[in-house]
Amino acid sequence: MELAQTLFDEVTNSLGQTNSSSINEAKIRSSISRAYYSAFCLVRNYLRDIEGYSNLKTDKIGIHEYVIKELESSKNADRRYLGQCLSRLRGLRNEVDYEDYIASNLLIPKAKQTLKDANKVIELLNKLTSSQKP
């Protein structure tokens, strides 16, 4: 998550300076991608290591969709919200990784939302982890 925030800050703190717009675009796209993977890995590891989803140790294909669907179908509101956040993050990550053109005025707001959602995932995981302790 730290790298995602650093990349975002480098761009937003240098707006108006003579930085290459393609470098800034790459940093923002990377920030969004890194935020998603940070959140995803934390959630996957929580499910695997805390909740005992042993299949997450061996399954590699379709793992992102599996984790999101597992959370979204939960009866627990916090887990459903985690799934919704991950789904949004994944959608944004796919967009910035695979779309050739995204209007530059949309990238920074997308990155802000991504960082907000990723931080919310971390907060919720901390809440869920603390509730697991005796």
Coordinates of C-alpha atoms in Angstrom, one line a residue:
M1 CA 0.0 0.0 0.0
E2 CA 2.9 2.3 0.7
L3 CA 4.1 2.2 -2.9
A4 CA 0.7 2.9 -4.2
Q5 CA 0.4 6.0 -2.0
T6 CA 4.0 7.1 -2.8
L7 CA 3.3 6.9 -6.6
F8 CA 0.1 8.9 -6.2
D9 CA 1.8 11.5 -4.0
E10 CA 4.6 12.0 -6.5
V11 CA 2.1 12.9 -9.2
T12 CA -0.2 15.1 -7.2
N13 CA 2.6 16.9 -5.5
S14 CA 4.3 17.7 -8.8
L15 CA 1.2 18.9 -10.8
G16 CA 2.1 22.1 -12.6
Q17 CA 5.7 21.2 -12.9
T18 CA 7.4 20.1 -16.1
N19 CA 7.0 16.4 -15.6
S20 CA 6.2 14.1 -18.5
S21 CA 2.5 13.5 -18.7
S22 CA 3.2 9.9 -19.8
I23 CA 5.4 9.3 -16.7
N24 CA 2.6 10.8 -14.5
E25 CA 0.0 8.6 -16.2
A26 CA 2.2 5.5 -15.6
K27 CA 2.6 6.4 -12.0
I28 CA -1.1 6.8 -11.4
R29 CA -1.9 3.6 -13.3
S30 CA 0.7 1.8 -11.2
S31 CA -0.7 3.3 -8.0
I32 CA -4.1 1.9 -8.7
S33 CA -2.7 -1.5 -9.6
R34 CA -0.5 -1.7 -6.5
A35 CA -3.4 -0.6 -4.2
Y36 CA -5.5 -3.4 -5.6
Y37 CA -2.9 -6.1 -5.2
S38 CA -2.0 -4.9 -1.7
A39 CA -5.6 -5.1 -0.6
F40 CA -6.2 -8.4 -2.4
C41 CA -3.2 -10.1 -0.9
L42 CA -4.1 -9.0 2.6
V43 CA -7.6 -10.3 2.2
R44 CA -6.5 -13.6 0.6
N45 CA -3.9 -14.1 3.4
Y46 CA -6.6 -13.3 6.0
L47 CA -8.9 -15.9 4.6
R48 CA -6.1 -18.5 4.2
D49 CA -4.3 -17.9 7.5
I50 CA -6.9 -16.7 9.9
E51 CA -10.2 -18.2 8.6
G52 CA -8.6 -21.5 7.4
Y53 CA -9.4 -21.4 3.7
S54 CA -6.7 -24.1 2.9
N55 CA -7.6 -24.2 -0.8
L56 CA -6.1 -20.7 -1.1
K57 CA -2.7 -22.3 -0.4
T58 CA -2.9 -24.4 -3.6
D59 CA -5.5 -22.9 -6.0
K60 CA -4.0 -20.4 -8.4
I61 CA -6.5 -20.1 -11.2
G62 CA -9.5 -17.9 -10.7
I63 CA -8.4 -17.0 -7.2
H64 CA -9.3 -13.3 -7.5
E65 CA -12.8 -14.0 -8.5
Y66 CA -13.1 -16.8 -5.9
V67 CA -12.1 -14.5 -3.0
I68 CA -14.4 -11.7 -4.1
K69 CA -17.4 -14.0 -4.6
E70 CA -16.8 -15.7 -1.3
L71 CA -16.9 -12.4 0.5
E72 CA -19.8 -11.0 -1.4
S73 CA -21.9 -14.0 -0.6
S74 CA -21.2 -13.9 3.1
K75 CA -23.9 -13.3 5.7
N76 CA -21.6 -10.9 7.5
A77 CA -21.9 -7.3 6.4
D78 CA -18.2 -6.5 6.9
R79 CA -17.2 -9.4 4.8
R80 CA -19.7 -8.4 2.1
Y81 CA -18.3 -4.9 2.1
L82 CA -14.8 -6.3 1.8
G83 CA -16.0 -8.2 -1.3
Q84 CA -17.6 -5.1 -2.8
C85 CA -14.4 -3.0 -2.2
L86 CA -12.2 -5.7 -3.7
S87 CA -14.6 -6.0 -6.7
R88 CA -14.4 -2.2 -7.3
L89 CA -10.6 -2.2 -6.9
R90 CA -10.3 -5.1 -9.3
G91 CA -12.4 -3.3 -11.9
L92 CA -10.3 -0.2 -11.6
R93 CA -7.1 -2.2 -11.7
N94 CA -8.3 -4.0 -14.9
E95 CA -9.2 -0.7 -16.5
V96 CA -5.9 0.9 -15.9
D97 CA -3.9 -2.2 -16.8
Y98 CA -5.8 -3.0 -20.0
E99 CA -7.4 0.2 -21.4
D100 CA -5.1 2.0 -23.8
Y101 CA -6.8 5.4 -23.3
I102 CA -8.3 6.8 -20.1
A103 CA -9.0 10.6 -20.0
S104 CA -6.2 12.2 -17.9
N105 CA -8.8 14.2 -15.9
L106 CA -10.3 10.9 -14.7
L107 CA -7.1 9.1 -13.5
I108 CA -6.5 11.1 -10.3
P109 CA -10.1 10.8 -9.1
K110 CA -9.9 7.0 -9.8
A111 CA -6.6 6.8 -7.9
K112 CA -8.1 8.7 -4.9
Q113 CA -11.1 6.3 -4.8
T114 CA -8.8 3.3 -5.1
L115 CA -6.6 4.4 -2.3
K116 CA -9.7 5.2 -0.2
D117 CA -11.1 1.7 -0.8
A118 CA -7.8 -0.1 -0.2
N119 CA -7.4 1.7 3.1
K120 CA -11.0 0.8 4.0
V121 CA -10.1 -2.9 3.3
I122 CA -7.1 -2.6 5.6
E123 CA -9.3 -1.0 8.4
L124 CA -11.9 -3.7 8.0
L125 CA -9.3 -6.5 8.1
N126 CA -7.9 -5.0 11.3
K127 CA -11.4 -5.0 12.8
L128 CA -12.0 -8.6 11.7
T129 CA -8.6 -9.8 12.9
S130 CA -9.1 -8.1 16.3
S131 CA -12.5 -9.8 16.7
Q132 CA -10.9 -13.2 16.0
K133 CA -8.6 -12.9 19.1
P134 CA -9.9 -14.4 22.3

